[in-house]
mmCIF file of C-alpha atoms and ligand atoms in Angstrom:
data_model
loop_
_atom_site.group_PDB
_atom_site.id
_atom_site.type_symbol
_atom_site.label_atom_id
_atom_site.label_comp_id
_atom_site.label_asym_id
_atom_site.label_seq_id
_atom_site.Cartn_x
_atom_site.Cartn_y
_atom_site.Cartn_z
ATOM 1 C CA MET A 1 73.106 92.088 109.072
ATOM 2 C CA ALA A 2 76.664 92.055 107.731
ATOM 3 C CA LEU A 3 79.052 94.594 106.242
ATOM 4 C CA LEU A 4 82.247 93.871 104.347
ATOM 5 C CA ILE A 5 84.999 96.448 104.578
ATOM 6 C CA LYS A 6 88.037 97.182 102.381
ATOM 7 C CA THR A 7 89.958 100.391 103.044
ATOM 8 C CA ASP A 8 93.074 101.795 101.390
ATOM 9 C CA ILE A 9 95.449 102.422 104.235
ATOM 10 C CA ASP A 10 95.767 100.346 107.354
ATOM 11 C CA ARG A 11 93.986 102.131 110.159
ATOM 12 C CA GLY A 12 94.360 99.109 112.410
ATOM 13 C CA ASP A 13 91.081 98.348 114.119
ATOM 14 C CA ALA A 14 89.764 101.935 113.892
ATOM 15 C CA TRP A 15 86.982 101.085 111.425
ATOM 16 C CA ALA A 16 85.878 97.903 113.210
ATOM 17 C CA GLU A 17 85.937 99.642 116.594
ATOM 18 C CA ALA A 18 83.962 102.630 115.318
ATOM 19 C CA LEU A 19 81.402 100.352 113.663
ATOM 20 C CA ALA A 20 81.067 98.226 116.809
ATOM 21 C CA ALA A 21 80.554 101.357 118.920
ATOM 22 C CA ASN A 22 77.944 102.836 116.568
ATOM 23 C CA TYR A 23 76.131 99.711 115.382
ATOM 24 C CA PRO A 24 76.805 96.708 117.665
ATOM 25 C CA GLU A 25 74.274 94.505 115.826
ATOM 26 C CA LEU A 26 76.187 94.834 112.538
ATOM 27 C CA LYS A 27 78.603 91.980 111.793
ATOM 28 C CA VAL A 28 81.768 93.410 110.240
ATOM 29 C CA TYR A 29 84.079 91.385 108.000
ATOM 30 C CA ASN A 30 87.401 92.533 106.622
ATOM 31 C CA TRP A 31 88.499 92.001 103.050
ATOM 32 C CA PRO A 32 89.399 89.406 101.781
ATOM 33 C CA TYR A 33 86.233 87.586 102.832
ATOM 34 C CA LYS A 34 86.191 83.783 102.685
ATOM 35 C CA GLY A 35 82.668 83.211 104.012
ATOM 36 C CA ASP A 36 79.308 82.871 102.266
ATOM 37 C CA PRO A 37 78.932 85.782 99.780
ATOM 38 C CA ALA A 38 75.152 85.654 100.217
ATOM 39 C CA ALA A 39 75.519 86.716 103.862
ATOM 40 C CA ILE A 40 76.887 90.174 103.005
ATOM 41 C CA ASP A 41 74.351 93.044 102.976
ATOM 42 C CA TYR A 42 76.624 96.058 102.636
ATOM 43 C CA ALA A 43 80.110 96.810 101.293
ATOM 44 C CA LEU A 44 82.266 99.742 102.428
ATOM 45 C CA VAL A 45 85.123 99.825 99.969
ATOM 46 C CA TRP A 46 88.031 101.654 98.385
ATOM 47 C CA GLN A 47 89.316 100.408 95.035
ATOM 48 C CA PRO A 48 88.004 96.831 95.171
ATOM 49 C CA PRO A 49 89.400 94.595 92.425
ATOM 50 C CA GLU A 50 87.237 94.746 89.296
ATOM 51 C CA GLY A 51 84.408 92.219 89.315
ATOM 52 C CA GLU A 52 84.730 91.438 93.036
ATOM 53 C CA LEU A 53 81.537 93.157 94.179
ATOM 54 C CA LYS A 54 79.524 91.107 91.722
ATOM 55 C CA ARG A 55 80.247 88.044 93.881
ATOM 56 C CA PHE A 56 77.834 89.288 96.553
ATOM 57 C CA PRO A 57 74.270 88.580 95.379
ATOM 58 C CA ASN A 58 72.449 90.258 98.275
ATOM 59 C CA LEU A 59 74.186 93.634 98.451
ATOM 60 C CA LYS A 60 71.755 96.399 99.409
ATOM 61 C CA ALA A 61 74.238 99.261 98.994
ATOM 62 C CA ILE A 62 77.892 99.908 98.175
ATOM 63 C CA PHE A 63 79.491 102.668 100.258
ATOM 64 C CA SER A 64 82.619 104.304 98.859
ATOM 65 C CA VAL A 65 85.255 104.930 101.526
ATOM 66 C CA GLY A 66 86.125 108.109 99.609
ATOM 67 C CA ALA A 67 84.188 111.043 98.196
ATOM 68 C CA GLY A 68 85.132 110.018 94.675
ATOM 69 C CA ILE A 69 83.492 106.959 93.163
ATOM 70 C CA ASP A 70 85.508 106.766 89.927
ATOM 71 C CA HIS A 71 87.206 103.672 91.385
ATOM 72 C CA LEU A 72 83.774 101.985 91.340
ATOM 73 C CA ALA A 73 82.402 103.523 88.139
ATOM 74 C CA SER A 74 85.365 102.093 86.215
ATOM 75 C CA ASP A 75 84.375 98.512 87.160
ATOM 76 C CA PRO A 76 82.551 97.070 84.112
ATOM 77 C CA ASP A 77 81.090 94.375 86.385
ATOM 78 C CA LEU A 78 79.744 96.642 89.108
ATOM 79 C CA PRO A 79 76.503 94.956 90.223
ATOM 80 C CA GLU A 80 73.578 96.600 88.469
ATOM 81 C CA GLY A 81 70.814 98.156 90.502
ATOM 82 C CA VAL A 82 72.795 98.325 93.757
ATOM 83 C CA PRO A 83 72.983 101.939 94.940
ATOM 84 C CA VAL A 84 76.481 103.420 95.226
ATOM 85 C CA VAL A 85 76.874 105.965 98.029
ATOM 86 C CA ARG A 86 79.726 108.491 98.040
ATOM 87 C CA MET A 87 81.432 109.493 101.266
ATOM 88 C CA VAL A 88 80.211 112.718 102.833
ATOM 89 C CA GLU A 89 81.563 113.100 106.347
ATOM 90 C CA PRO A 90 82.911 116.041 108.343
ATOM 91 C CA GLY A 91 86.455 114.691 108.827
ATOM 92 C CA LEU A 92 87.048 114.336 105.079
ATOM 93 C CA THR A 93 85.560 117.757 104.381
ATOM 94 C CA ALA A 94 87.624 119.482 107.095
ATOM 95 C CA GLY A 95 90.852 117.843 105.877
ATOM 96 C CA MET A 96 90.273 118.975 102.305
ATOM 97 C CA SER A 97 89.566 122.555 103.323
ATOM 98 C CA GLU A 98 92.769 122.588 105.391
ATOM 99 C CA TYR A 99 94.779 121.386 102.399
ATOM 100 C CA VAL A 100 93.179 123.810 99.941
ATOM 101 C CA THR A 101 93.700 126.734 102.318
ATOM 102 C CA LEU A 102 97.327 125.732 102.836
ATOM 103 C CA ALA A 103 97.930 125.410 99.085
ATOM 104 C CA VAL A 104 96.203 128.695 98.224
ATOM 105 C CA LEU A 105 98.213 130.546 100.864
ATOM 106 C CA ASN A 106 101.443 128.883 99.667
ATOM 107 C CA HIS A 107 100.912 130.279 96.180
ATOM 108 C CA HIS A 108 99.573 133.609 97.405
ATOM 109 C CA ARG A 109 102.651 134.112 99.642
ATOM 110 C CA PHE A 110 105.199 132.957 96.982
ATOM 111 C CA MET A 111 106.395 129.915 98.949
ATOM 112 C CA LEU A 112 107.671 128.156 95.791
ATOM 113 C CA ASP A 113 109.809 131.236 95.076
ATOM 114 C CA TYR A 114 111.144 131.312 98.620
ATOM 115 C CA ALA A 115 111.952 127.580 98.411
ATOM 116 C CA ALA A 116 113.940 128.267 95.227
ATOM 117 C CA GLN A 117 115.685 131.231 96.879
ATOM 118 C CA ARG A 118 116.563 129.060 99.840
ATOM 119 C CA ARG A 119 118.139 126.410 97.588
ATOM 120 C CA ALA A 120 120.173 129.169 95.902
ATOM 121 C CA LYS A 121 120.957 130.851 99.250
ATOM 122 C CA VAL A 122 119.302 134.058 98.043
ATOM 123 C CA TRP A 123 117.918 136.442 100.669
ATOM 124 C CA GLU A 124 115.366 138.596 98.891
ATOM 125 C CA GLU A 125 111.995 140.010 99.907
ATOM 126 C CA LEU A 126 109.197 139.681 97.377
ATOM 127 C CA LEU A 127 106.421 142.235 97.410
ATOM 128 C CA GLN A 128 103.495 141.027 99.549
ATOM 129 C CA LEU A 129 100.130 141.315 97.789
ATOM 130 C CA PRO A 130 96.851 141.823 99.651
ATOM 131 C CA ALA A 131 94.486 138.835 99.424
ATOM 132 C CA GLU A 132 91.865 140.903 97.611
ATOM 133 C CA ALA A 133 94.337 141.321 94.754
ATOM 134 C CA ARG A 134 93.784 137.663 93.887
ATOM 135 C CA GLN A 135 90.811 135.616 92.814
ATOM 136 C CA VAL A 136 90.618 132.002 93.922
ATOM 137 C CA GLY A 137 88.427 129.993 91.543
ATOM 138 C CA VAL A 138 87.154 126.561 92.537
ATOM 139 C CA LEU A 139 86.112 124.023 89.909
ATOM 140 C CA GLY A 140 83.311 122.030 91.549
ATOM 141 C CA LEU A 141 80.843 123.534 93.975
ATOM 142 C CA GLY A 142 79.925 120.322 95.754
ATOM 143 C CA VAL A 143 80.414 119.392 99.393
ATOM 144 C CA LEU A 144 84.183 119.929 99.271
ATOM 145 C CA GLY A 145 84.374 122.922 96.939
ATOM 146 C CA ARG A 146 81.801 124.878 98.925
ATOM 147 C CA ASP A 147 83.427 124.162 102.282
ATOM 148 C CA ALA A 148 86.854 125.180 100.971
ATOM 149 C CA LEU A 149 85.390 128.471 99.722
ATOM 150 C CA GLU A 150 83.748 129.104 103.118
ATOM 151 C CA LYS A 151 87.077 128.521 104.877
ATOM 152 C CA LEU A 152 88.849 130.904 102.466
ATOM 153 C CA LYS A 153 86.363 133.717 103.043
ATOM 154 C CA PRO A 154 88.025 135.233 106.149
ATOM 155 C CA PHE A 155 91.299 135.797 104.260
ATOM 156 C CA GLY A 156 89.674 138.292 101.899
ATOM 157 C CA PHE A 157 90.402 136.694 98.513
ATOM 158 C CA ARG A 158 87.942 137.359 95.716
ATOM 159 C CA LEU A 159 86.160 134.037 95.354
ATOM 160 C CA ALA A 160 84.599 132.309 92.353
ATOM 161 C CA GLY A 161 83.280 128.860 91.581
ATOM 162 C CA TRP A 162 82.191 126.774 88.603
ATOM 163 C CA SER A 163 79.690 123.928 88.560
ATOM 164 C CA ARG A 164 77.460 122.046 86.143
ATOM 165 C CA SER A 165 74.199 123.601 87.349
ATOM 166 C CA PRO A 166 73.643 127.215 88.486
ATOM 167 C CA LYS A 167 74.478 128.061 92.101
ATOM 168 C CA SER A 168 74.082 131.047 94.371
ATOM 169 C CA ILE A 169 76.610 131.304 97.223
ATOM 170 C CA THR A 170 77.038 134.452 99.300
ATOM 171 C CA GLY A 171 80.442 136.019 98.650
ATOM 172 C CA VAL A 172 81.253 133.731 95.720
ATOM 173 C CA THR A 173 80.804 134.664 92.062
ATOM 174 C CA CYS A 174 79.258 131.545 90.572
ATOM 175 C CA PHE A 175 79.566 130.339 86.984
ATOM 176 C CA HIS A 176 78.223 127.187 85.433
ATOM 177 C CA GLY A 177 78.403 124.993 82.384
ATOM 178 C CA GLU A 178 80.555 125.301 79.314
ATOM 179 C CA GLY A 179 79.099 128.757 78.676
ATOM 180 C CA GLY A 180 80.438 130.129 81.970
ATOM 181 C CA PHE A 181 83.857 128.478 81.852
ATOM 182 C CA ALA A 182 85.896 131.129 80.003
ATOM 183 C CA GLU A 183 84.466 133.989 82.059
ATOM 184 C CA PHE A 184 85.202 132.072 85.277
ATOM 185 C CA LEU A 185 88.817 131.466 84.210
ATOM 186 C CA ALA A 186 89.465 135.003 82.960
ATOM 187 C CA GLU A 187 89.725 136.468 86.485
ATOM 188 C CA THR A 188 91.012 133.407 88.355
ATOM 189 C CA ASP A 189 94.568 133.725 89.675
ATOM 190 C CA ILE A 190 94.589 130.548 91.768
ATOM 191 C CA LEU A 191 92.617 127.678 90.233
ATOM 192 C CA VAL A 192 91.546 124.787 92.473
ATOM 193 C CA CYS A 193 90.160 121.573 90.931
ATOM 194 C CA LEU A 194 87.635 119.818 93.157
ATOM 195 C CA LEU A 195 85.609 118.116 90.444
ATOM 196 C CA PRO A 196 84.667 114.448 90.334
ATOM 197 C CA LEU A 197 86.347 112.511 87.520
ATOM 198 C CA THR A 198 83.784 111.830 84.800
ATOM 199 C CA PRO A 199 84.011 111.583 81.004
ATOM 200 C CA GLN A 200 82.995 115.291 80.932
ATOM 201 C CA THR A 201 85.649 116.505 83.388
ATOM 202 C CA GLU A 202 88.553 114.296 82.288
ATOM 203 C CA GLY A 203 91.460 116.417 81.034
ATOM 204 C CA VAL A 204 89.782 119.700 82.015
ATOM 205 C CA LEU A 205 93.125 121.107 83.174
ATOM 206 C CA ASN A 206 94.744 121.457 79.760
ATOM 207 C CA THR A 207 96.559 123.966 77.538
ATOM 208 C CA GLU A 208 93.321 125.618 76.411
ATOM 209 C CA THR A 209 92.160 126.069 80.008
ATOM 210 C CA PHE A 210 95.546 127.411 81.139
ATOM 211 C CA ALA A 211 95.572 129.902 78.249
ATOM 212 C CA LYS A 212 92.265 131.384 79.478
ATOM 213 C CA LEU A 213 93.712 132.117 82.943
ATOM 214 C CA PRO A 214 95.611 135.345 83.603
ATOM 215 C CA ALA A 215 99.334 134.840 82.883
ATOM 216 C CA GLY A 216 101.202 133.599 85.948
ATOM 217 C CA SER A 217 98.227 131.880 87.613
ATOM 218 C CA ALA A 218 98.648 128.928 89.963
ATOM 219 C CA VAL A 219 96.919 125.554 89.686
ATOM 220 C CA ILE A 220 95.954 123.273 92.562
ATOM 221 C CA ASN A 221 94.705 119.804 91.626
ATOM 222 C CA VAL A 222 93.059 117.892 94.446
ATOM 223 C CA GLY A 223 90.380 116.231 92.289
ATOM 224 C CA ARG A 224 91.827 113.315 90.367
ATOM 225 C CA GLY A 225 94.950 112.790 88.291
ATOM 226 C CA GLY A 226 92.733 112.279 85.242
ATOM 227 C CA HIS A 227 91.670 115.930 85.376
ATOM 228 C CA LEU A 228 95.162 117.141 84.482
ATOM 229 C CA VAL A 229 96.928 116.766 81.150
ATOM 230 C CA GLU A 230 100.360 116.538 82.731
ATOM 231 C CA ASP A 231 102.400 117.435 79.623
ATOM 232 C CA ASP A 232 100.229 120.531 79.121
ATOM 233 C CA LEU A 233 101.012 121.657 82.662
ATOM 234 C CA LEU A 234 104.750 121.114 82.152
ATOM 235 C CA GLU A 235 104.594 123.267 79.011
ATOM 236 C CA ALA A 236 102.576 125.969 80.764
ATOM 237 C CA LEU A 237 105.075 125.995 83.652
ATOM 238 C CA ASP A 238 107.971 126.304 81.218
ATOM 239 C CA SER A 239 106.332 129.212 79.396
ATOM 240 C CA GLY A 240 105.359 130.946 82.665
ATOM 241 C CA GLN A 241 101.643 130.957 81.775
ATOM 242 C CA ILE A 242 101.300 128.917 84.987
ATOM 243 C CA SER A 243 103.605 130.116 87.759
ATOM 244 C CA GLY A 244 103.292 127.081 89.999
ATOM 245 C CA ALA A 245 101.224 124.042 90.815
ATOM 246 C CA THR A 246 100.218 122.067 93.870
ATOM 247 C CA LEU A 247 99.418 118.505 92.873
ATOM 248 C CA ASP A 248 97.999 115.813 95.125
ATOM 249 C CA VAL A 249 96.699 113.421 92.454
ATOM 250 C CA PHE A 250 98.343 112.027 89.338
ATOM 251 C CA GLN A 251 97.580 110.100 86.161
ATOM 252 C CA GLU A 252 99.587 107.209 87.602
ATOM 253 C CA GLU A 253 99.781 106.673 91.356
ATOM 254 C CA PRO A 254 102.291 106.164 92.857
ATOM 255 C CA LEU A 255 103.981 108.698 90.568
ATOM 256 C CA PRO A 256 106.643 106.866 88.502
ATOM 257 C CA GLU A 257 110.188 107.505 89.695
ATOM 258 C CA ASP A 258 111.265 109.113 86.414
ATOM 259 C CA HIS A 259 108.346 111.583 86.291
ATOM 260 C CA PRO A 260 109.456 115.216 85.789
ATOM 261 C CA PHE A 261 107.118 116.434 88.572
ATOM 262 C CA TRP A 262 109.402 114.940 91.254
ATOM 263 C CA GLU A 263 112.188 117.411 90.527
ATOM 264 C CA HIS A 264 110.209 120.326 89.114
ATOM 265 C CA PRO A 265 110.995 123.507 91.058
ATOM 266 C CA ARG A 266 107.547 125.013 90.348
ATOM 267 C CA VAL A 267 105.609 121.962 91.567
ATOM 268 C CA PHE A 268 104.674 121.236 95.142
ATOM 269 C CA MET A 269 103.347 117.696 95.424
ATOM 270 C CA THR A 270 101.877 115.230 97.906
ATOM 271 C CA PRO A 271 100.941 111.518 97.562
ATOM 272 C CA HIS A 272 97.127 111.707 97.307
ATOM 273 C CA ILE A 273 96.647 112.772 100.914
ATOM 274 C CA ALA A 274 94.830 116.089 100.458
ATOM 275 C CA SER A 275 92.199 114.573 102.677
ATOM 276 C CA MET A 276 91.426 111.235 104.236
ATOM 277 C CA THR A 277 88.203 109.749 105.441
ATOM 278 C CA VAL A 278 88.187 109.665 109.242
ATOM 279 C CA PRO A 279 86.771 106.315 110.450
ATOM 280 C CA GLU A 280 85.338 107.709 113.698
ATOM 281 C CA THR A 281 83.190 110.326 111.913
ATOM 282 C CA ALA A 282 82.648 108.439 108.651
ATOM 283 C CA VAL A 283 81.145 105.462 110.448
ATOM 284 C CA ARG A 284 78.396 107.665 111.883
ATOM 285 C CA ALA A 285 77.440 108.744 108.363
ATOM 286 C CA VAL A 286 77.465 105.155 107.054
ATOM 287 C CA VAL A 287 75.514 103.777 110.007
ATOM 288 C CA ALA A 288 72.905 106.534 109.785
ATOM 289 C CA ASN A 289 72.449 105.697 106.110
ATOM 290 C CA ILE A 290 72.111 101.946 106.727
ATOM 291 C CA GLN A 291 69.546 102.633 109.444
ATOM 292 C CA ARG A 292 67.671 104.893 107.031
ATOM 293 C CA LEU A 293 67.522 102.148 104.405
ATOM 294 C CA GLU A 294 66.540 99.472 106.935
ATOM 295 C CA ALA A 295 63.715 101.761 108.112
ATOM 296 C CA GLY A 296 62.434 102.004 104.533
ATOM 297 C CA GLU A 297 63.719 105.549 103.982
ATOM 298 C CA ALA A 298 65.817 106.806 101.075
ATOM 299 C CA LEU A 299 69.617 106.643 101.255
ATOM 300 C CA GLN A 300 71.516 109.936 101.235
ATOM 301 C CA HIS A 301 74.347 110.826 98.823
ATOM 302 C CA VAL A 302 73.507 108.150 96.292
ATOM 303 C CA VAL A 303 75.554 108.556 93.125
ATOM 304 C CA ASP A 304 73.836 109.073 89.807
ATOM 305 C CA MET A 305 75.916 106.508 87.906
ATOM 306 C CA LYS A 306 74.772 107.851 84.523
ATOM 307 C CA ARG A 307 76.060 111.324 85.444
ATOM 308 C CA GLY A 308 79.172 109.766 87.034
ATOM 309 C CA TYR A 309 79.040 111.539 90.412
HETATM 310 P P1 NAP B 401 80.274 116.543 94.902
HETATM 311 O O1 NAP B 401 79.650 117.034 96.169
HETATM 312 O O2 NAP B 401 79.601 115.479 94.135
HETATM 313 O O3 NAP B 401 80.441 117.846 93.963
HETATM 314 C C1 NAP B 401 80.844 117.771 92.639
HETATM 315 C C2 NAP B 401 80.798 119.175 92.033
HETATM 316 O O4 NAP B 401 81.369 119.114 90.720
HETATM 317 C C3 NAP B 401 79.359 119.702 91.869
HETATM 318 O O5 NAP B 401 79.306 121.069 92.155
HETATM 319 C C4 NAP B 401 79.086 119.469 90.381
HETATM 320 O O6 NAP B 401 78.170 120.378 89.789
HETATM 321 C C5 NAP B 401 80.470 119.707 89.790
HETATM 322 N N1 NAP B 401 80.572 119.066 88.475
HETATM 323 C C6 NAP B 401 80.481 117.753 88.160
HETATM 324 N N2 NAP B 401 80.587 117.578 86.831
HETATM 325 C C7 NAP B 401 80.741 118.814 86.302
HETATM 326 C C8 NAP B 401 80.888 119.291 84.973
HETATM 327 N N3 NAP B 401 80.888 118.467 83.906
HETATM 328 N N4 NAP B 401 81.009 120.615 84.793
HETATM 329 C C9 NAP B 401 80.994 121.470 85.851
HETATM 330 N N5 NAP B 401 80.857 121.086 87.133
HETATM 331 C C10 NAP B 401 80.743 119.750 87.350
HETATM 332 O O7 NAP B 401 81.766 116.063 95.152
HETATM 333 P P2 NAP B 401 82.710 116.365 96.408
HETATM 334 O O8 NAP B 401 82.295 115.562 97.578
HETATM 335 O O9 NAP B 401 82.815 117.843 96.570
HETATM 336 O O10 NAP B 401 84.101 115.762 95.883
HETATM 337 C C11 NAP B 401 84.720 116.224 94.701
HETATM 338 C C12 NAP B 401 85.883 115.345 94.292
HETATM 339 O O11 NAP B 401 87.015 115.590 95.115
HETATM 340 C C13 NAP B 401 85.685 113.839 94.435
HETATM 341 O O12 NAP B 401 84.918 113.302 93.388
HETATM 342 C C14 NAP B 401 87.110 113.322 94.419
HETATM 343 O O13 NAP B 401 87.518 113.026 93.104
HETATM 344 C C15 NAP B 401 87.919 114.500 94.949
HETATM 345 N N6 NAP B 401 88.548 114.193 96.267
HETATM 346 C C16 NAP B 401 89.896 114.132 96.355
HETATM 347 C C17 NAP B 401 90.491 113.870 97.570
HETATM 348 C C18 NAP B 401 91.977 113.859 97.719
HETATM 349 O O14 NAP B 401 92.488 113.469 98.760
HETATM 350 N N7 NAP B 401 92.721 114.314 96.738
HETATM 351 C C19 NAP B 401 89.716 113.655 98.707
HETATM 352 C C20 NAP B 401 88.343 113.721 98.596
HETATM 353 C C21 NAP B 401 87.761 113.986 97.346
HETATM 354 P P3 NAP B 401 76.624 120.435 90.265
HETATM 355 O O15 NAP B 401 76.666 121.050 91.650
HETATM 356 O O16 NAP B 401 75.982 121.313 89.290
HETATM 357 O O17 NAP B 401 76.121 119.030 90.288
HETATM 358 C C1 GLV B 402 89.860 110.549 98.030
HETATM 359 O O1 GLV B 402 90.532 110.684 97.063
HETATM 360 C C2 GLV B 402 88.437 110.571 98.036
HETATM 361 O O2 GLV B 402 87.809 110.505 96.965
HETATM 362 O O3 GLV B 402 87.851 110.666 99.144
#
C-alpha cells in the first residue's frame, strides 16, 4: 500500500518518520512523484496543484493536511467519488484554542491600545473590565470552535456560538442558521470566525454583520481570508464600529506588501499560523482511518463535498 504526501511547510522528515513508526507497511512517497500513478492508494495533501490528483487512478481516499478542505474543493478536476477527509487531530485543535484564547485576551485586556500608547510613549492605565462584562461569540461550532469555547470557559466570559444546525453546549448560548444570526451578534463583543469557507460563508464578515455587533466590538478571523470583506473591515475600524481585529488569514496570501493591514494600528496580524497540523499526532489519525477503510469500516471525518465542509 502506498501514500503520497505533499505538505505546506518543510517539516523535514517528521511526516515520513511518524508514518514509518505508526504504519511500517505503508510505502510513503513525497511530492513530486515520478513513479507509476496507479501504485498510489492514498494522498495526504495541502494545496496540490489543480488537476494533479486526477492523475492517480486508484486513489481510495484524499486526506487534507489541514482542517479546511477549500483548497481541494476549488479544484474543478478533483477525482469524483474519492472520499475527501478533513484533518481532525489533537495538535491542530490545541494550537487553535491557544491562538483564540490569546487573541480574545489581547482584545479583552486592550493590548492594541497599550501598543499604541507605547509607540506614543504614553503611560496611562485603562480601566480593567471583568471577563463576564464581555461576550465572546464563535462562528462555527465544529471541532475547533467547540474546543476554543471550552478553553475560554475558565476565564468567565459570557460565551455564545453560531452554527448551521442547532446545538446544545453547556455554558454556551447557541444560535443557528440565518434566523439566529442577528440575535447572536447583538450581544457579541468579541467575534471569532472559525467557519469553513463555503459559498454560504464567503464574505460573512462584512459591513452588515459588523453593524449588528455592539459598537466597539473586536473581530478575530482564523477561518479563511474569504470570510472577510477586507474593505468593510477597514471602514468599520475607521468609524470605530469595530475597535480592533486579529487576522490570521487573508484574501491574498502572502498579504501584498502595499496592503493597508500591514501598518494599521488597530490590526494585529499573523501569517496563517493560528494553528498547524502536528505530524506526530496527525499521523495517528490518518493511519487509524486508513486501517479502518482497509478493514471494511467507514472512514471518519469525510467531507460532504456538496455542503462544502
Ligand atoms: P468543522 O468541525 O467542520 O466545523 C464547522 C462548523 O461551521 C460547524 O459547526 C458548522 O455547522 C458550521 N458551519 C458551516 N457552514 C455554516 C453556515 N453556512 N452557517 C452556520 N454555520 C456553518 O470545522 P473545524 O475543524 O472546526 O474547522 C473550521 C475551519 O477553521 C476550517 O474549515 C478552516 O478553514 C479553519 N482553520 C484555520 C486554521 C488557521 O491556521 N487559520 C487552522 C485550522 C482550521 P454544523 O455544526 O451545523 O454543521
Ligand atoms: C489550516 O488553515 C487548516 O485548515 O488546517
